Amino acid sequence: MFSIIQAAGWPIWPLVACSILALALVIERFLSLKPARVAPPRLLDEAMAVSRASVPGPDVVSQLEQNSALGEVLASGFRALNSDPRCSESDLRATMEGTGRAVAHRLERYLSALATIASAAPLLGLFGTVVGMIEIFGSQAPSGGMTGGNPAQLAHGISVALYNTAFGLIIAIPALIFWRYFRARVDGYLLTLELASERFVRHLLALRRA
């Protein structure tokens, strides 16, 4: 592999950097988008059970907030009632929606970078191939009255130049697949957070009236 990278010339180094960055982003997103860190399955039921009689104290709210992304959204509802027990439904929803937008932004972090790599890698590969072809044909140009060069050497140079395009596609295809996978996963999480928030708002409104 290292010999191929050396043979392909300097244009392949940006692709190597893209491959390392894409791998780092994929690993980071896999770790950050685990269900336990975003929306634990039983967290909503536990939060509702804890607040069945009254809004829990600051210690419980802080623990809930640090639990996961869903915990942050639910904790914002508790904090709104703790700061103003008579807060209106619109204020409660606005508080939780604001926290939800911040959580959504964090869930979508680095996805645009991964999509950019998936789009730019083939173009970088094509650029490297074009540069390689220019250098090859420039070296094969007639000089001093001599015509042409070695056809075998020319064919080998073209194949080496095409390494850039192949490497760009090797990077772009997995990056695109993972971007779509993470995009669908984030969309599913956002739907889960939205439904849980709506259910929790109704619970808090009933708790406020009690």
mmCIF file of C-alpha atoms in Angstrom:
data_model
loop_
_atom_site.group_PDB
_atom_site.id
_atom_site.type_symbol
_atom_site.label_atom_id
_atom_site.label_comp_id
_atom_site.label_asym_id
_atom_site.label_seq_id
_atom_site.Cartn_x
_atom_site.Cartn_y
_atom_site.Cartn_z
ATOM 1 C CA MET A 1 0.000 0.000 0.000
ATOM 2 C CA PHE A 2 2.798 2.433 0.881
ATOM 3 C CA SER A 3 4.496 1.737 -2.463
ATOM 4 C CA ILE A 4 1.227 2.555 -4.266
ATOM 5 C CA ILE A 5 0.922 5.814 -2.324
ATOM 6 C CA GLN A 6 4.496 6.725 -3.220
ATOM 7 C CA ALA A 7 3.950 5.870 -6.878
ATOM 8 C CA ALA A 8 0.739 7.915 -7.108
ATOM 9 C CA GLY A 9 2.617 11.113 -6.229
ATOM 10 C CA TRP A 10 1.871 14.089 -4.020
ATOM 11 C CA PRO A 11 -1.839 14.499 -5.009
ATOM 12 C CA ILE A 12 -2.702 11.336 -3.075
ATOM 13 C CA TRP A 13 -1.627 12.802 0.275
ATOM 14 C CA PRO A 14 -4.783 14.927 0.674
ATOM 15 C CA LEU A 15 -6.735 11.712 0.097
ATOM 16 C CA VAL A 16 -4.730 9.960 2.802
ATOM 17 C CA ALA A 17 -5.570 12.826 5.159
ATOM 18 C CA CYS A 18 -9.254 12.533 4.207
ATOM 19 C CA SER A 19 -9.229 8.796 4.878
ATOM 20 C CA ILE A 20 -7.741 9.279 8.357
ATOM 21 C CA LEU A 21 -10.213 12.069 9.158
ATOM 22 C CA ALA A 22 -13.174 10.035 7.881
ATOM 23 C CA LEU A 23 -12.145 7.035 9.989
ATOM 24 C CA ALA A 24 -11.822 9.238 13.081
ATOM 25 C CA LEU A 25 -15.255 10.775 12.471
ATOM 26 C CA VAL A 26 -16.888 7.373 11.995
ATOM 27 C CA ILE A 27 -15.402 6.032 15.235
ATOM 28 C CA GLU A 28 -16.388 9.191 17.131
ATOM 29 C CA ARG A 29 -19.965 9.057 15.863
ATOM 30 C CA PHE A 30 -20.309 5.365 16.709
ATOM 31 C CA LEU A 31 -19.246 6.126 20.290
ATOM 32 C CA SER A 32 -21.372 9.276 20.626
ATOM 33 C CA LEU A 33 -24.558 7.856 19.102
ATOM 34 C CA LYS A 34 -24.904 4.832 21.344
ATOM 35 C CA PRO A 35 -28.493 4.465 22.648
ATOM 36 C CA ALA A 36 -27.262 4.647 26.257
ATOM 37 C CA ARG A 37 -25.752 8.072 25.592
ATOM 38 C CA VAL A 38 -28.695 9.478 23.636
ATOM 39 C CA ALA A 39 -32.014 7.898 24.603
ATOM 40 C CA PRO A 40 -31.935 5.043 27.155
ATOM 41 C CA PRO A 41 -35.107 2.979 26.663
ATOM 42 C CA ARG A 42 -36.514 3.232 30.212
ATOM 43 C CA LEU A 43 -35.327 6.716 31.147
ATOM 44 C CA LEU A 44 -38.633 8.454 30.414
ATOM 45 C CA ASP A 45 -40.619 5.999 32.542
ATOM 46 C CA GLU A 46 -38.104 6.356 35.376
ATOM 47 C CA ALA A 47 -38.270 10.162 35.238
ATOM 48 C CA MET A 48 -42.062 10.056 35.337
ATOM 49 C CA ALA A 49 -42.018 7.584 38.223
ATOM 50 C CA VAL A 50 -39.648 9.764 40.252
ATOM 51 C CA SER A 51 -41.900 12.788 39.729
ATOM 52 C CA ARG A 52 -45.197 11.024 40.286
ATOM 53 C CA ALA A 53 -45.994 13.081 43.388
ATOM 54 C CA SER A 54 -43.830 16.182 43.002
ATOM 55 C CA VAL A 55 -40.945 17.689 41.057
ATOM 56 C CA PRO A 56 -37.664 16.158 42.279
ATOM 57 C CA GLY A 57 -34.916 18.208 43.863
ATOM 58 C CA PRO A 58 -31.860 19.737 42.173
ATOM 59 C CA ASP A 59 -29.622 16.720 42.881
ATOM 60 C CA VAL A 60 -31.942 14.320 41.067
ATOM 61 C CA VAL A 61 -32.391 16.800 38.210
ATOM 62 C CA SER A 62 -28.618 17.204 37.822
ATOM 63 C CA GLN A 63 -28.149 13.445 37.772
ATOM 64 C CA LEU A 64 -30.846 13.128 35.121
ATOM 65 C CA GLU A 65 -29.247 15.893 33.050
ATOM 66 C CA GLN A 66 -25.889 14.103 33.016
ATOM 67 C CA ASN A 67 -27.443 10.760 32.115
ATOM 68 C CA SER A 68 -27.947 11.266 28.371
ATOM 69 C CA ALA A 69 -29.259 13.615 25.682
ATOM 70 C CA LEU A 70 -32.834 12.654 26.532
ATOM 71 C CA GLY A 71 -32.029 13.275 30.184
ATOM 72 C CA GLU A 72 -30.979 16.833 29.335
ATOM 73 C CA VAL A 73 -34.320 17.525 27.682
ATOM 74 C CA LEU A 74 -36.332 16.023 30.542
ATOM 75 C CA ALA A 75 -34.221 17.832 33.146
ATOM 76 C CA SER A 76 -34.928 21.159 31.431
ATOM 77 C CA GLY A 77 -38.637 20.564 32.063
ATOM 78 C CA PHE A 78 -37.985 19.875 35.743
ATOM 79 C CA ARG A 79 -35.841 23.003 36.012
ATOM 80 C CA ALA A 80 -38.556 25.120 34.425
ATOM 81 C CA LEU A 81 -41.081 23.977 37.040
ATOM 82 C CA ASN A 82 -38.582 24.334 39.871
ATOM 83 C CA SER A 83 -37.815 27.928 38.891
ATOM 84 C CA ASP A 84 -41.477 28.810 38.296
ATOM 85 C CA PRO A 85 -44.107 26.326 39.557
ATOM 86 C CA ARG A 86 -46.812 28.307 37.749
ATOM 87 C CA CYS A 87 -45.051 28.581 34.389
ATOM 88 C CA SER A 88 -47.372 28.398 31.414
ATOM 89 C CA GLU A 89 -47.541 25.490 28.996
ATOM 90 C CA SER A 90 -45.996 27.617 26.232
ATOM 91 C CA ASP A 91 -43.040 28.565 28.451
ATOM 92 C CA LEU A 92 -42.510 24.947 29.458
ATOM 93 C CA ARG A 93 -42.577 23.805 25.857
ATOM 94 C CA ALA A 94 -40.270 26.625 24.772
ATOM 95 C CA THR A 95 -37.721 25.686 27.445
ATOM 96 C CA MET A 96 -37.703 22.014 26.463
ATOM 97 C CA GLU A 97 -37.652 22.817 22.751
ATOM 98 C CA GLY A 98 -34.638 25.083 23.237
ATOM 99 C CA THR A 99 -32.769 22.290 25.005
ATOM 100 C CA GLY A 100 -33.906 19.872 22.319
ATOM 101 C CA ARG A 101 -32.469 22.070 19.571
ATOM 102 C CA ALA A 102 -29.120 22.200 21.358
ATOM 103 C CA VAL A 103 -29.146 18.411 21.731
ATOM 104 C CA ALA A 104 -30.095 17.952 18.073
ATOM 105 C CA HIS A 105 -27.204 20.177 17.004
ATOM 106 C CA ARG A 106 -24.816 18.057 19.059
ATOM 107 C CA LEU A 107 -26.183 14.811 17.604
ATOM 108 C CA GLU A 108 -25.637 16.132 14.074
ATOM 109 C CA ARG A 109 -22.077 17.253 14.825
ATOM 110 C CA TYR A 110 -19.447 16.137 12.270
ATOM 111 C CA LEU A 111 -22.060 14.680 9.890
ATOM 112 C CA SER A 112 -21.579 17.584 7.490
ATOM 113 C CA ALA A 113 -17.804 16.987 7.584
ATOM 114 C CA LEU A 114 -18.331 13.312 6.736
ATOM 115 C CA ALA A 115 -20.661 14.269 3.874
ATOM 116 C CA THR A 116 -18.064 16.755 2.597
ATOM 117 C CA ILE A 117 -15.390 14.049 2.544
ATOM 118 C CA ALA A 118 -17.750 11.722 0.661
ATOM 119 C CA SER A 119 -18.326 14.445 -1.944
ATOM 120 C CA ALA A 120 -14.773 15.789 -2.193
ATOM 121 C CA ALA A 121 -12.784 12.528 -2.215
ATOM 122 C CA PRO A 122 -13.724 11.524 -5.809
ATOM 123 C CA LEU A 123 -12.892 15.038 -7.008
ATOM 124 C CA LEU A 124 -9.529 14.965 -5.244
ATOM 125 C CA GLY A 125 -8.867 11.574 -6.813
ATOM 126 C CA LEU A 126 -9.757 12.893 -10.259
ATOM 127 C CA PHE A 127 -7.540 15.914 -9.696
ATOM 128 C CA GLY A 128 -4.629 13.641 -8.800
ATOM 129 C CA THR A 129 -5.193 11.563 -11.912
ATOM 130 C CA VAL A 130 -5.295 14.642 -14.129
ATOM 131 C CA VAL A 131 -2.071 15.962 -12.596
ATOM 132 C CA GLY A 132 -0.437 12.580 -13.096
ATOM 133 C CA MET A 133 -1.567 12.407 -16.732
ATOM 134 C CA ILE A 134 -0.237 15.893 -17.418
ATOM 135 C CA GLU A 135 3.137 14.949 -15.985
ATOM 136 C CA ILE A 136 3.212 11.671 -17.931
ATOM 137 C CA PHE A 137 2.339 13.168 -21.303
ATOM 138 C CA GLY A 138 4.681 16.069 -20.636
ATOM 139 C CA SER A 139 7.558 13.658 -20.106
ATOM 140 C CA GLN A 140 6.594 11.736 -23.258
ATOM 141 C CA ALA A 141 6.596 14.832 -25.481
ATOM 142 C CA PRO A 142 9.080 14.702 -28.410
ATOM 143 C CA SER A 143 12.341 16.517 -27.744
ATOM 144 C CA GLY A 144 15.498 16.977 -29.837
ATOM 145 C CA GLY A 145 13.876 15.551 -32.913
ATOM 146 C CA MET A 146 13.104 12.222 -31.258
ATOM 147 C CA THR A 147 9.538 10.981 -31.562
ATOM 148 C CA GLY A 148 7.442 9.376 -28.900
ATOM 149 C CA GLY A 149 8.429 7.366 -25.867
ATOM 150 C CA ASN A 150 8.124 3.843 -24.610
ATOM 151 C CA PRO A 151 4.458 2.729 -24.933
ATOM 152 C CA ALA A 152 4.849 0.274 -22.038
ATOM 153 C CA GLN A 153 6.234 3.020 -19.831
ATOM 154 C CA LEU A 154 3.377 5.302 -20.883
ATOM 155 C CA ALA A 155 0.760 2.653 -20.039
ATOM 156 C CA HIS A 156 2.369 2.039 -16.655
ATOM 157 C CA GLY A 157 2.366 5.776 -15.907
ATOM 158 C CA ILE A 158 -1.326 6.051 -16.755
ATOM 159 C CA SER A 159 -2.177 3.121 -14.498
ATOM 160 C CA VAL A 160 -0.241 4.730 -11.661
ATOM 161 C CA ALA A 161 -2.061 8.034 -12.201
ATOM 162 C CA LEU A 162 -5.390 6.207 -11.969
ATOM 163 C CA TYR A 163 -4.487 5.109 -8.432
ATOM 164 C CA ASN A 164 -5.660 8.537 -7.287
ATOM 165 C CA THR A 165 -9.137 8.087 -8.738
ATOM 166 C CA ALA A 166 -9.426 4.584 -7.307
ATOM 167 C CA PHE A 167 -8.248 5.736 -3.890
ATOM 168 C CA GLY A 168 -10.709 8.624 -3.946
ATOM 169 C CA LEU A 169 -13.583 6.229 -4.639
ATOM 170 C CA ILE A 170 -12.373 3.842 -1.937
ATOM 171 C CA ILE A 171 -12.656 6.708 0.555
ATOM 172 C CA ALA A 172 -15.878 8.244 -0.773
ATOM 173 C CA ILE A 173 -18.045 5.122 -0.931
ATOM 174 C CA PRO A 174 -17.694 4.063 2.745
ATOM 175 C CA ALA A 175 -17.906 7.709 3.858
ATOM 176 C CA LEU A 176 -21.195 8.112 1.992
ATOM 177 C CA ILE A 177 -22.559 4.852 3.420
ATOM 178 C CA PHE A 178 -21.670 5.828 6.987
ATOM 179 C CA TRP A 179 -23.024 9.346 6.503
ATOM 180 C CA ARG A 180 -26.397 7.979 5.403
ATOM 181 C CA TYR A 181 -26.355 5.465 8.261
ATOM 182 C CA PHE A 182 -25.616 8.109 10.882
ATOM 183 C CA ARG A 183 -28.109 10.530 9.304
ATOM 184 C CA ALA A 184 -30.872 7.928 9.587
ATOM 185 C CA ARG A 185 -29.790 7.092 13.129
ATOM 186 C CA VAL A 186 -29.879 10.744 14.207
ATOM 187 C CA ASP A 187 -33.286 11.234 12.595
ATOM 188 C CA GLY A 188 -34.580 8.244 14.560
ATOM 189 C CA TYR A 189 -33.172 9.649 17.784
ATOM 190 C CA LEU A 190 -34.716 13.059 17.121
ATOM 191 C CA LEU A 191 -38.114 11.468 16.602
ATOM 192 C CA THR A 192 -37.687 9.538 19.857
ATOM 193 C CA LEU A 193 -36.732 12.720 21.723
ATOM 194 C CA GLU A 194 -39.678 14.621 20.265
ATOM 195 C CA LEU A 195 -42.224 11.965 21.223
ATOM 196 C CA ALA A 196 -40.727 11.559 24.694
ATOM 197 C CA SER A 197 -40.742 15.330 25.225
ATOM 198 C CA GLU A 198 -44.392 15.602 24.228
ATOM 199 C CA ARG A 199 -45.353 12.828 26.635
ATOM 200 C CA PHE A 200 -43.266 14.387 29.404
ATOM 201 C CA VAL A 201 -44.821 17.824 28.912
ATOM 202 C CA ARG A 202 -48.266 16.329 29.439
ATOM 203 C CA HIS A 203 -46.987 14.606 32.573
ATOM 204 C CA LEU A 204 -45.532 17.859 33.951
ATOM 205 C CA LEU A 205 -48.721 19.782 33.209
ATOM 206 C CA ALA A 206 -50.745 17.163 35.091
ATOM 207 C CA LEU A 207 -48.220 17.324 37.944
ATOM 208 C CA ARG A 208 -48.510 21.115 38.085
ATOM 209 C CA ARG A 209 -52.303 20.941 38.324
ATOM 210 C CA ALA A 210 -52.164 18.330 41.100
#
